[in-house]
Short mmCIF file of C-alpha atoms in Angstrom, two decimals:
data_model
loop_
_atom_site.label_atom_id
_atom_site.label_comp_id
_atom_site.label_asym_id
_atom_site.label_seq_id
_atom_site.Cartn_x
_atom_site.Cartn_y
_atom_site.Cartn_z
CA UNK A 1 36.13 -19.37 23.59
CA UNK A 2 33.74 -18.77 20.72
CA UNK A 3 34.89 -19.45 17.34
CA UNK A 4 34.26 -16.84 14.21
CA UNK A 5 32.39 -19.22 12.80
CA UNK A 6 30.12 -19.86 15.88
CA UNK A 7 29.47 -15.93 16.09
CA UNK A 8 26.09 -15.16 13.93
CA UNK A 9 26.40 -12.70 10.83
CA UNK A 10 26.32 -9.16 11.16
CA UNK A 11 23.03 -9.31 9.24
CA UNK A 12 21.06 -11.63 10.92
CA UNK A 13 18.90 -9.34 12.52
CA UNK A 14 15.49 -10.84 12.79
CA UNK A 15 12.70 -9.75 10.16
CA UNK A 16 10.26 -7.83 11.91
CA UNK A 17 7.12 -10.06 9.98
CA UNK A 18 4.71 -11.48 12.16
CA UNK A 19 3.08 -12.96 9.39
CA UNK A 20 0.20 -10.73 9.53
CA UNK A 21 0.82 -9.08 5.72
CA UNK A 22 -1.69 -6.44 5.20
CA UNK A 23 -0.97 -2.99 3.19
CA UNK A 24 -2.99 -0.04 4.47
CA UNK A 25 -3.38 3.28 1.90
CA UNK A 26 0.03 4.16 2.65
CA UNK A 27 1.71 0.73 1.77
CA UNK A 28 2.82 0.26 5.49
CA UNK A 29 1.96 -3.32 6.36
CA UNK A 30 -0.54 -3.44 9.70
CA UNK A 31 1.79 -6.38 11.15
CA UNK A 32 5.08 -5.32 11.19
CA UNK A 33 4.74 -1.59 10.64
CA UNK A 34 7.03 -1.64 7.49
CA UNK A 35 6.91 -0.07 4.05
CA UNK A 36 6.30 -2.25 0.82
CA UNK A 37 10.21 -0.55 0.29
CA UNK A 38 11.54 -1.20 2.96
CA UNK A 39 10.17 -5.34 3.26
CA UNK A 40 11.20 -5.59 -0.60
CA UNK A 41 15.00 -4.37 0.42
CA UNK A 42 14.86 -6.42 3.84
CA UNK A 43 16.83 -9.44 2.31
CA UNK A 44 19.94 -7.23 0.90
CA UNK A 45 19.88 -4.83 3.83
CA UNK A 46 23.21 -4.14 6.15
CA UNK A 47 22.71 -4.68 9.71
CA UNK A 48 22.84 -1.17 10.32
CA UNK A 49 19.98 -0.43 7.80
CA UNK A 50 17.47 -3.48 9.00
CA UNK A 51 17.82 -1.91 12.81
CA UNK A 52 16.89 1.33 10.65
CA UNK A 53 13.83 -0.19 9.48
CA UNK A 54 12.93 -1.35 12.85
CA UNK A 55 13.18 1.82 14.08
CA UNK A 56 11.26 3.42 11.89
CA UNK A 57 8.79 0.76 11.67
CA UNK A 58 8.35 0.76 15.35
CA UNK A 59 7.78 4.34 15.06
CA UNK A 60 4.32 3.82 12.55
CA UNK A 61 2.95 1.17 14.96
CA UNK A 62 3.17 3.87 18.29
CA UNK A 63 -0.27 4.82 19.09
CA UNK A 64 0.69 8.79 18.63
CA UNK A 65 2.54 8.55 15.55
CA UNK A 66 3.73 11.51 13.35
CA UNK A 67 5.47 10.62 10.34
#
């Protein structure tokens, strides 16, 4: 039987940076598909709002994006 303190954080979603920072026009970075606002408010972000982000970021990176 697991523990509570065994059980990760609700937070600890993984960043989406694949260490490949580069900002285009729009400040989206070309690796992970995020805004400059949204990487700068990673670190204090809820669970619910860092699957947000991946949402959304995974939206920009789509090959037919229109956002």
């Amino acid at each position: 039987m697991a523990r509570a303190g065994d059980l990760p954080a609700p937070t600890d979603v993984p960043s989406p940076c694949v260490r490949n920072c580069c900002l285009d026009d729009d400040d989206v970075c070309l690796g992970c598909g995020r805004t400059i606002q949204e990487i700068l408010a990673w670190q204090q972000a809820t669970m619910d709002e860092r699957l947000a982000i991946i949402e959304r970021a995974s939206m920009r990176k789509a090959p037919n994006r229109h956002w």
